[in-house]
Structures are given as C-alpha cells and as structure tokens.
Amino acid sequence: MSAHAAWTVEHVPCAVCGADDSRKLGVRGNREHAGADPTTEPHVVTDVVQCRGCGFIYTNPMIRGFEHLEHEHYDDPDGYEFAAGGSPAENVAERLALIERHVSGRRLLDVGAGKGEFVAGAIRAGFDATGV
C-alpha cells in the first residue's frame, strides 16, 4: 500500500453509454510500460476493457486513491519527464520516425496522450494529430 493514501478498486459501467457489459482487451499497470521501475510500490493493475454496447475502451475496475500522483507528476510542465529517458524533443522525433517507417498516412491518434507533448510535436512535424 502507498505511504500516501489508501486506494480502492471500484467496478464501473461504461462512462459513454452506461452499459455494464464489456470484454477484456488487456491489462494496464504501473510496471507494464517502458521505463517503469519494477520495484515501484504499490503495484496497481486493472483491466483494459471494451464496452459491448458502444465500443468505448476504458479501464475497469477503476482504481481510486492515487489522484495525488496526477498532481505530483503532471501539474508542473517543466518537471514532467518521459519514462523512456532522453529529451522530450528527442523522444517525439524517435517515435515519429518509427511511425513514418511503418505508416504512409499523416493522421495520428495518441491514446493516453498525457499532457499532449507528443501530439504537439506531431502537429509541428506536419501530422494531423489528436490526443486523448
């Protein structure tokens, strides 16, 4: 458990259509992404699901009690760093180069866009980019 606040797990229906019928697509956790510290405590895991009613993709169950982490890591734009290391500009350029090697189009959707620096970099590079 975190030294900050207790956390809870809450099953939630689809925020778009209200249906409570979904299928599991995968798993999301704080140790499952590139650059994550494998010793981080607590290890928080939830499912990534797709609503069978409208197709919306979201995490369920919802993990509550870590709102302070959003503020600690994302409220100060100058202090935010990419987990993969390197400067933000280098990271954006490397990711766009990878995309351009595999995709011919210039439209981009960044799901899990954080504070939007990748989307902003893609737009500067001439992409029609959107982030959520």
PDB file of N, CA, C and O in Angstrom, residues 66-131:
ATOM      1  N   PHE A  66      -5.226   7.473  -6.012  1.00  0.00           N
ATOM      2  CA  PHE A  66      -3.908   7.886  -6.481  1.00  0.00           C
ATOM      3  C   PHE A  66      -3.943   9.238  -7.186  1.00  0.00           C
ATOM      4  O   PHE A  66      -3.046   9.573  -7.942  1.00  0.00           O
ATOM      5  N   GLU A  67      -4.994   9.997  -6.934  1.00  0.00           N
ATOM      6  CA  GLU A  67      -5.135  11.279  -7.591  1.00  0.00           C
ATOM      7  C   GLU A  67      -3.940  12.184  -7.309  1.00  0.00           C
ATOM      8  O   GLU A  67      -3.538  12.991  -8.143  1.00  0.00           O
ATOM      9  N   HIS A  68      -3.333  12.039  -6.119  1.00  0.00           N
ATOM     10  CA  HIS A  68      -2.167  12.851  -5.767  1.00  0.00           C
ATOM     11  C   HIS A  68      -1.013  12.624  -6.745  1.00  0.00           C
ATOM     12  O   HIS A  68      -0.225  13.521  -7.000  1.00  0.00           O
ATOM     13  N   LEU A  69      -0.922  11.420  -7.320  1.00  0.00           N
ATOM     14  CA  LEU A  69       0.151  11.142  -8.278  1.00  0.00           C
ATOM     15  C   LEU A  69      -0.012  11.966  -9.552  1.00  0.00           C
ATOM     16  O   LEU A  69       0.978  12.390 -10.151  1.00  0.00           O
ATOM     17  N   GLU A  70      -1.255  12.179  -9.979  1.00  0.00           N
ATOM     18  CA  GLU A  70      -1.500  13.028 -11.138  1.00  0.00           C
ATOM     19  C   GLU A  70      -0.899  14.407 -10.890  1.00  0.00           C
ATOM     20  O   GLU A  70      -0.217  14.967 -11.748  1.00  0.00           O
ATOM     21  N   HIS A  71      -1.140  14.945  -9.715  1.00  0.00           N
ATOM     22  CA  HIS A  71      -0.629  16.278  -9.392  1.00  0.00           C
ATOM     23  C   HIS A  71       0.890  16.272  -9.267  1.00  0.00           C
ATOM     24  O   HIS A  71       1.564  17.168  -9.776  1.00  0.00           O
ATOM     25  N   GLU A  72       1.442  15.265  -8.614  1.00  0.00           N
ATOM     26  CA  GLU A  72       2.893  15.191  -8.414  1.00  0.00           C
ATOM     27  C   GLU A  72       3.646  15.063  -9.730  1.00  0.00           C
ATOM     28  O   GLU A  72       4.734  15.604  -9.878  1.00  0.00           O
ATOM     29  N   HIS A  73       3.082  14.338 -10.700  1.00  0.00           N
ATOM     30  CA  HIS A  73       3.818  14.030 -11.923  1.00  0.00           C
ATOM     31  C   HIS A  73       3.443  14.878 -13.129  1.00  0.00           C
ATOM     32  O   HIS A  73       4.219  14.990 -14.064  1.00  0.00           O
ATOM     33  N   TYR A  74       2.250  15.482 -13.141  1.00  0.00           N
ATOM     34  CA  TYR A  74       1.800  16.137 -14.356  1.00  0.00           C
ATOM     35  C   TYR A  74       1.470  17.622 -14.215  1.00  0.00           C
ATOM     36  O   TYR A  74       1.326  18.313 -15.207  1.00  0.00           O
ATOM     37  N   ASP A  75       1.317  18.148 -13.000  1.00  0.00           N
ATOM     38  CA  ASP A  75       0.913  19.544 -12.844  1.00  0.00           C
ATOM     39  C   ASP A  75       2.002  20.544 -13.222  1.00  0.00           C
ATOM     40  O   ASP A  75       1.710  21.664 -13.589  1.00  0.00           O
ATOM     41  N   ASP A  76       3.260  20.162 -13.116  1.00  0.00           N
ATOM     42  CA  ASP A  76       4.360  21.069 -13.438  1.00  0.00           C
ATOM     43  C   ASP A  76       4.943  20.681 -14.789  1.00  0.00           C
ATOM     44  O   ASP A  76       5.730  19.743 -14.880  1.00  0.00           O
ATOM     45  N   PRO A  77       4.582  21.398 -15.864  1.00  0.00           N
ATOM     46  CA  PRO A  77       5.069  21.024 -17.201  1.00  0.00           C
ATOM     47  C   PRO A  77       6.584  20.989 -17.300  1.00  0.00           C
ATOM     48  O   PRO A  77       7.139  20.186 -18.043  1.00  0.00           O
ATOM     49  N   ASP A  78       7.275  21.848 -16.551  1.00  0.00           N
ATOM     50  CA  ASP A  78       8.737  21.874 -16.620  1.00  0.00           C
ATOM     51  C   ASP A  78       9.375  20.673 -15.927  1.00  0.00           C
ATOM     52  O   ASP A  78      10.501  20.311 -16.228  1.00  0.00           O
ATOM     53  N   GLY A  79       8.652  20.057 -15.012  1.00  0.00           N
ATOM     54  CA  GLY A  79       9.201  18.921 -14.280  1.00  0.00           C
ATOM     55  C   GLY A  79       8.827  17.567 -14.847  1.00  0.00           C
ATOM     56  O   GLY A  79       9.368  16.553 -14.447  1.00  0.00           O
ATOM     57  N   TYR A  80       7.890  17.548 -15.803  1.00  0.00           N
ATOM     58  CA  TYR A  80       7.431  16.281 -16.378  1.00  0.00           C
ATOM     59  C   TYR A  80       8.517  15.706 -17.274  1.00  0.00           C
ATOM     60  O   TYR A  80       9.113  16.399 -18.075  1.00  0.00           O
ATOM     61  N   GLU A  81       8.797  14.409 -17.133  1.00  0.00           N
ATOM     62  CA  GLU A  81       9.808  13.756 -17.951  1.00  0.00           C
ATOM     63  C   GLU A  81       9.233  12.491 -18.554  1.00  0.00           C
ATOM     64  O   GLU A  81       8.393  11.835 -17.970  1.00  0.00           O
ATOM     65  N   PHE A  82       9.725  12.138 -19.737  1.00  0.00           N
ATOM     66  CA  PHE A  82       9.331  10.884 -20.360  1.00  0.00           C
ATOM     67  C   PHE A  82       9.966   9.732 -19.617  1.00  0.00           C
ATOM     68  O   PHE A  82      11.120   9.812 -19.208  1.00  0.00           O
ATOM     69  N   ALA A  83       9.255   8.636 -19.461  1.00  0.00           N
ATOM     70  CA  ALA A  83       9.792   7.460 -18.780  1.00  0.00           C
ATOM     71  C   ALA A  83      10.946   6.836 -19.553  1.00  0.00           C
ATOM     72  O   ALA A  83      11.832   6.232 -18.971  1.00  0.00           O
ATOM     73  N   ALA A  84      10.960   6.972 -20.878  1.00  0.00           N
ATOM     74  CA  ALA A  84      11.978   6.322 -21.699  1.00  0.00           C
ATOM     75  C   ALA A  84      13.323   7.038 -21.663  1.00  0.00           C
ATOM     76  O   ALA A  84      14.312   6.523 -22.153  1.00  0.00           O
ATOM     77  N   GLY A  85      13.399   8.213 -21.061  1.00  0.00           N
ATOM     78  CA  GLY A  85      14.649   8.954 -20.998  1.00  0.00           C
ATOM     79  C   GLY A  85      14.852   9.812 -22.226  1.00  0.00           C
ATOM     80  O   GLY A  85      14.069   9.787 -23.166  1.00  0.00           O
ATOM     81  N   GLY A  86      15.930  10.572 -22.229  1.00  0.00           N
ATOM     82  CA  GLY A  86      16.190  11.486 -23.337  1.00  0.00           C
ATOM     83  C   GLY A  86      15.337  12.724 -23.203  1.00  0.00           C
ATOM     84  O   GLY A  86      14.458  12.810 -22.356  1.00  0.00           O
ATOM     85  N   SER A  87      15.604  13.702 -24.053  1.00  0.00           N
ATOM     86  CA  SER A  87      14.810  14.926 -24.003  1.00  0.00           C
ATOM     87  C   SER A  87      13.446  14.673 -24.638  1.00  0.00           C
ATOM     88  O   SER A  87      13.300  13.788 -25.477  1.00  0.00           O
ATOM     89  N   PRO A  88      12.452  15.474 -24.261  1.00  0.00           N
ATOM     90  CA  PRO A  88      11.145  15.314 -24.888  1.00  0.00           C
ATOM     91  C   PRO A  88      11.215  15.452 -26.407  1.00  0.00           C
ATOM     92  O   PRO A  88      10.576  14.692 -27.125  1.00  0.00           O
ATOM     93  N   ALA A  89      11.991  16.399 -26.924  1.00  0.00           N
ATOM     94  CA  ALA A  89      12.096  16.581 -28.380  1.00  0.00           C
ATOM     95  C   ALA A  89      12.699  15.352 -29.047  1.00  0.00           C
ATOM     96  O   ALA A  89      12.245  14.926 -30.113  1.00  0.00           O
ATOM     97  N   GLU A  90      13.722  14.754 -28.436  1.00  0.00           N
ATOM     98  CA  GLU A  90      14.336  13.540 -28.994  1.00  0.00           C
ATOM     99  C   GLU A  90      13.345  12.392 -28.983  1.00  0.00           C
ATOM    100  O   GLU A  90      13.244  11.636 -29.946  1.00  0.00           O
ATOM    101  N   ASN A  91      12.597  12.266 -27.899  1.00  0.00           N
ATOM    102  CA  ASN A  91      11.619  11.193 -27.769  1.00  0.00           C
ATOM    103  C   ASN A  91      10.542  11.319 -28.835  1.00  0.00           C
ATOM    104  O   ASN A  91      10.182  10.335 -29.482  1.00  0.00           O
ATOM    105  N   VAL A  92      10.017  12.528 -29.047  1.00  0.00           N
ATOM    106  CA  VAL A  92       8.987  12.757 -30.063  1.00  0.00           C
ATOM    107  C   VAL A  92       9.539  12.427 -31.444  1.00  0.00           C
ATOM    108  O   VAL A  92       8.899  11.726 -32.233  1.00  0.00           O
ATOM    109  N   ALA A  93      10.736  12.911 -31.757  1.00  0.00           N
ATOM    110  CA  ALA A  93      11.337  12.667 -33.069  1.00  0.00           C
ATOM    111  C   ALA A  93      11.539  11.173 -33.318  1.00  0.00           C
ATOM    112  O   ALA A  93      11.256  10.680 -34.423  1.00  0.00           O
ATOM    113  N   GLU A  94      12.004  10.437 -32.326  1.00  0.00           N
ATOM    114  CA  GLU A  94      12.219   8.991 -32.477  1.00  0.00           C
ATOM    115  C   GLU A  94      10.897   8.265 -32.712  1.00  0.00           C
ATOM    116  O   GLU A  94      10.805   7.380 -33.567  1.00  0.00           O
ATOM    117  N   ARG A  95       9.862   8.623 -31.968  1.00  0.00           N
ATOM    118  CA  ARG A  95       8.561   7.972 -32.117  1.00  0.00           C
ATOM    119  C   ARG A  95       7.947   8.277 -33.473  1.00  0.00           C
ATOM    120  O   ARG A  95       7.377   7.397 -34.121  1.00  0.00           O
ATOM    121  N   LEU A  96       8.066   9.530 -33.940  1.00  0.00           N
ATOM    122  CA  LEU A  96       7.518   9.886 -35.246  1.00  0.00           C
ATOM    123  C   LEU A  96       8.271   9.178 -36.372  1.00  0.00           C
ATOM    124  O   LEU A  96       7.663   8.731 -37.346  1.00  0.00           O
ATOM    125  N   ALA A  97       9.591   9.052 -36.233  1.00  0.00           N
ATOM    126  CA  ALA A  97      10.379   8.343 -37.247  1.00  0.00           C
ATOM    127  C   ALA A  97       9.938   6.885 -37.340  1.00  0.00           C
ATOM    128  O   ALA A  97       9.822   6.320 -38.438  1.00  0.00           O
ATOM    129  N   LEU A  98       9.672   6.249 -36.208  1.00  0.00           N
ATOM    130  CA  LEU A  98       9.195   4.871 -36.187  1.00  0.00           C
ATOM    131  C   LEU A  98       7.842   4.763 -36.888  1.00  0.00           C
ATOM    132  O   LEU A  98       7.621   3.873 -37.718  1.00  0.00           O
ATOM    133  N   ILE A  99       6.949   5.674 -36.587  1.00  0.00           N
ATOM    134  CA  ILE A  99       5.627   5.663 -37.210  1.00  0.00           C
ATOM    135  C   ILE A  99       5.756   5.842 -38.721  1.00  0.00           C
ATOM    136  O   ILE A  99       5.126   5.128 -39.505  1.00  0.00           O
ATOM    137  N   GLU A 100       6.588   6.783 -39.152  1.00  0.00           N
ATOM    138  CA  GLU A 100       6.745   7.054 -40.582  1.00  0.00           C
ATOM    139  C   GLU A 100       7.342   5.875 -41.341  1.00  0.00           C
ATOM    140  O   GLU A 100       7.083   5.710 -42.526  1.00  0.00           O
ATOM    141  N   ARG A 101       8.118   5.036 -40.664  1.00  0.00           N
ATOM    142  CA  ARG A 101       8.679   3.837 -41.321  1.00  0.00           C
ATOM    143  C   ARG A 101       7.608   2.787 -41.602  1.00  0.00           C
ATOM    144  O   ARG A 101       7.763   1.953 -42.484  1.00  0.00           O
ATOM    145  N   HIS A 102       6.518   2.805 -40.842  1.00  0.00           N
ATOM    146  CA  HIS A 102       5.519   1.741 -40.939  1.00  0.00           C
ATOM    147  C   HIS A 102       4.165   2.185 -41.471  1.00  0.00           C
ATOM    148  O   HIS A 102       3.337   1.341 -41.810  1.00  0.00           O
ATOM    149  N   VAL A 103       3.915   3.489 -41.523  1.00  0.00           N
ATOM    150  CA  VAL A 103       2.609   4.005 -41.919  1.00  0.00           C
ATOM    151  C   VAL A 103       2.809   5.102 -42.953  1.00  0.00           C
ATOM    152  O   VAL A 103       3.659   5.967 -42.790  1.00  0.00           O
ATOM    153  N   SER A 104       2.004   5.074 -44.007  1.00  0.00           N
ATOM    154  CA  SER A 104       2.164   6.075 -45.061  1.00  0.00           C
ATOM    155  C   SER A 104       1.358   7.348 -44.796  1.00  0.00           C
ATOM    156  O   SER A 104       1.676   8.398 -45.322  1.00  0.00           O
ATOM    157  N   GLY A 105       0.322   7.281 -43.998  1.00  0.00           N
ATOM    158  CA  GLY A 105      -0.538   8.443 -43.766  1.00  0.00           C
ATOM    159  C   GLY A 105       0.068   9.432 -42.786  1.00  0.00           C
ATOM    160  O   GLY A 105       1.093   9.191 -42.173  1.00  0.00           O
ATOM    161  N   ARG A 106      -0.601  10.580 -42.643  1.00  0.00           N
ATOM    162  CA  ARG A 106      -0.133  11.634 -41.751  1.00  0.00           C
ATOM    163  C   ARG A 106      -1.180  11.965 -40.692  1.00  0.00           C
ATOM    164  O   ARG A 106      -1.148  13.033 -40.106  1.00  0.00           O
ATOM    165  N   ARG A 107      -2.122  11.034 -40.431  1.00  0.00           N
ATOM    166  CA  ARG A 107      -3.104  11.226 -39.364  1.00  0.00           C
ATOM    167  C   ARG A 107      -2.684  10.379 -38.183  1.00  0.00           C
ATOM    168  O   ARG A 107      -2.276   9.235 -38.348  1.00  0.00           O
ATOM    169  N   LEU A 108      -2.811  10.961 -36.974  1.00  0.00           N
ATOM    170  CA  LEU A 108      -2.313  10.273 -35.791  1.00  0.00           C
ATOM    171  C   LEU A 108      -3.279  10.480 -34.632  1.00  0.00           C
ATOM    172  O   LEU A 108      -3.747  11.597 -34.404  1.00  0.00           O
ATOM    173  N   LEU A 109      -3.582   9.403 -33.924  1.00  0.00           N
ATOM    174  CA  LEU A 109      -4.368   9.471 -32.693  1.00  0.00           C
ATOM    175  C   LEU A 109      -3.498   8.908 -31.579  1.00  0.00           C
ATOM    176  O   LEU A 109      -3.070   7.759 -31.634  1.00  0.00           O
ATOM    177  N   ASP A 110      -3.220   9.725 -30.569  1.00  0.00           N
ATOM    178  CA  ASP A 110      -2.428   9.299 -29.419  1.00  0.00           C
ATOM    179  C   ASP A 110      -3.388   9.012 -28.274  1.00  0.00           C
ATOM    180  O   ASP A 110      -3.977   9.927 -27.697  1.00  0.00           O
ATOM    181  N   VAL A 111      -3.578   7.736 -27.972  1.00  0.00           N
ATOM    182  CA  VAL A 111      -4.446   7.331 -26.870  1.00  0.00           C
ATOM    183  C   VAL A 111      -3.585   7.234 -25.618  1.00  0.00           C
ATOM    184  O   VAL A 111      -2.608   6.504 -25.585  1.00  0.00           O
ATOM    185  N   GLY A 112      -3.947   7.989 -24.597  1.00  0.00           N
ATOM    186  CA  GLY A 112      -3.120   8.099 -23.397  1.00  0.00           C
ATOM    187  C   GLY A 112      -2.078   9.187 -23.598  1.00  0.00           C
ATOM    188  O   GLY A 112      -0.897   9.004 -23.350  1.00  0.00           O
ATOM    189  N   ALA A 113      -2.530  10.338 -24.070  1.00  0.00           N
ATOM    190  CA  ALA A 113      -1.645  11.404 -24.532  1.00  0.00           C
ATOM    191  C   ALA A 113      -0.953  12.192 -23.421  1.00  0.00           C
ATOM    192  O   ALA A 113      -0.188  13.103 -23.718  1.00  0.00           O
ATOM    193  N   GLY A 114      -1.204  11.842 -22.162  1.00  0.00           N
ATOM    194  CA  GLY A 114      -0.551  12.595 -21.088  1.00  0.00           C
ATOM    195  C   GLY A 114      -0.896  14.060 -21.190  1.00  0.00           C
ATOM    196  O   GLY A 114      -2.051  14.433 -21.346  1.00  0.00           O
ATOM    197  N   LYS A 115       0.120  14.922 -21.144  1.00  0.00           N
ATOM    198  CA  LYS A 115      -0.156  16.350 -21.265  1.00  0.00           C
ATOM    199  C   LYS A 115      -0.070  16.853 -22.696  1.00  0.00           C
ATOM    200  O   LYS A 115      -0.187  18.037 -22.946  1.00  0.00           O
ATOM    201  N   GLY A 116       0.128  15.952 -23.664  1.00  0.00           N
ATOM    202  CA  GLY A 116      -0.005  16.296 -25.066  1.00  0.00           C
ATOM    203  C   GLY A 116       1.256  16.695 -25.798  1.00  0.00           C
ATOM    204  O   GLY A 116       1.193  17.140 -26.938  1.00  0.00           O
ATOM    205  N   GLU A 117       2.430  16.513 -25.205  1.00  0.00           N
ATOM    206  CA  GLU A 117       3.656  16.929 -25.873  1.00  0.00           C
ATOM    207  C   GLU A 117       3.939  16.134 -27.138  1.00  0.00           C
ATOM    208  O   GLU A 117       4.456  16.689 -28.116  1.00  0.00           O
ATOM    209  N   PHE A 118       3.579  14.850 -27.185  1.00  0.00           N
ATOM    210  CA  PHE A 118       3.785  14.069 -28.404  1.00  0.00           C
ATOM    211  C   PHE A 118       2.858  14.562 -29.515  1.00  0.00           C
ATOM    212  O   PHE A 118       3.269  14.720 -30.667  1.00  0.00           O
ATOM    213  N   VAL A 119       1.611  14.845 -29.168  1.00  0.00           N
ATOM    214  CA  VAL A 119       0.655  15.359 -30.151  1.00  0.00           C
ATOM    215  C   VAL A 119       1.139  16.708 -30.681  1.00  0.00           C
ATOM    216  O   VAL A 119       1.120  16.951 -31.889  1.00  0.00           O
ATOM    217  N   ALA A 120       1.597  17.577 -29.790  1.00  0.00           N
ATOM    218  CA  ALA A 120       2.099  18.890 -30.217  1.00  0.00           C
ATOM    219  C   ALA A 120       3.300  18.730 -31.151  1.00  0.00           C
ATOM    220  O   ALA A 120       3.398  19.415 -32.172  1.00  0.00           O
ATOM    221  N   GLY A 121       4.195  17.810 -30.831  1.00  0.00           N
ATOM    222  CA  GLY A 121       5.355  17.559 -31.689  1.00  0.00           C
ATOM    223  C   GLY A 121       4.955  16.994 -33.037  1.00  0.00           C
ATOM    224  O   GLY A 121       5.539  17.353 -34.070  1.00  0.00           O
ATOM    225  N   ALA A 122       3.957  16.126 -33.051  1.00  0.00           N
ATOM    226  CA  ALA A 122       3.473  15.551 -34.314  1.00  0.00           C
ATOM    227  C   ALA A 122       2.846  16.633 -35.185  1.00  0.00           C
ATOM    228  O   ALA A 122       3.060  16.666 -36.401  1.00  0.00           O
ATOM    229  N   ILE A 123       2.099  17.525 -34.584  1.00  0.00           N
ATOM    230  CA  ILE A 123       1.497  18.630 -35.337  1.00  0.00           C
ATOM    231  C   ILE A 123       2.600  19.511 -35.931  1.00  0.00           C
ATOM    232  O   ILE A 123       2.543  19.881 -37.105  1.00  0.00           O
ATOM    233  N   ARG A 124       3.625  19.817 -35.135  1.00  0.00           N
ATOM    234  CA  ARG A 124       4.744  20.621 -35.645  1.00  0.00           C
ATOM    235  C   ARG A 124       5.448  19.912 -36.812  1.00  0.00           C
ATOM    236  O   ARG A 124       5.984  20.559 -37.700  1.00  0.00           O
ATOM    237  N   ALA A 125       5.422  18.577 -36.802  1.00  0.00           N
ATOM    238  CA  ALA A 125       6.067  17.797 -37.864  1.00  0.00           C
ATOM    239  C   ALA A 125       5.145  17.592 -39.072  1.00  0.00           C
ATOM    240  O   ALA A 125       5.496  16.876 -40.000  1.00  0.00           O
ATOM    241  N   GLY A 126       3.961  18.191 -39.045  1.00  0.00           N
ATOM    242  CA  GLY A 126       3.071  18.133 -40.194  1.00  0.00           C
ATOM    243  C   GLY A 126       1.992  17.070 -40.142  1.00  0.00           C
ATOM    244  O   GLY A 126       1.304  16.829 -41.136  1.00  0.00           O
ATOM    245  N   PHE A 127       1.807  16.413 -39.002  1.00  0.00           N
ATOM    246  CA  PHE A 127       0.748  15.415 -38.854  1.00  0.00           C
ATOM    247  C   PHE A 127      -0.568  16.102 -38.512  1.00  0.00           C
ATOM    248  O   PHE A 127      -0.591  17.160 -37.887  1.00  0.00           O
ATOM    249  N   ASP A 128      -1.659  15.474 -38.884  1.00  0.00           N
ATOM    250  CA  ASP A 128      -2.983  15.836 -38.415  1.00  0.00           C
ATOM    251  C   ASP A 128      -3.177  14.975 -37.169  1.00  0.00           C
ATOM    252  O   ASP A 128      -3.552  13.803 -37.270  1.00  0.00           O
ATOM    253  N   ALA A 129      -2.858  15.534 -35.994  1.00  0.00           N
ATOM    254  CA  ALA A 129      -2.776  14.722 -34.772  1.00  0.00           C
ATOM    255  C   ALA A 129      -3.777  15.171 -33.734  1.00  0.00           C
ATOM    256  O   ALA A 129      -4.073  16.352 -33.589  1.00  0.00           O
ATOM    257  N   THR A 130      -4.288  14.174 -32.989  1.00  0.00           N
ATOM    258  CA  THR A 130      -5.218  14.386 -31.903  1.00  0.00           C
ATOM    259  C   THR A 130      -4.822  13.473 -30.752  1.00  0.00           C
ATOM    260  O   THR A 130      -4.338  12.366 -30.982  1.00  0.00           O
ATOM    261  N   GLY A 131      -5.039  13.908 -29.524  1.00  0.00           N
ATOM    262  CA  GLY A 131      -4.729  13.068 -28.372  1.00  0.00           C
ATOM    263  C   GLY A 131      -5.870  13.028 -27.383  1.00  0.00           C
ATOM    264  O   GLY A 131      -6.629  13.986 -27.254  1.00  0.00           O
TER     265      GLY A 131
END
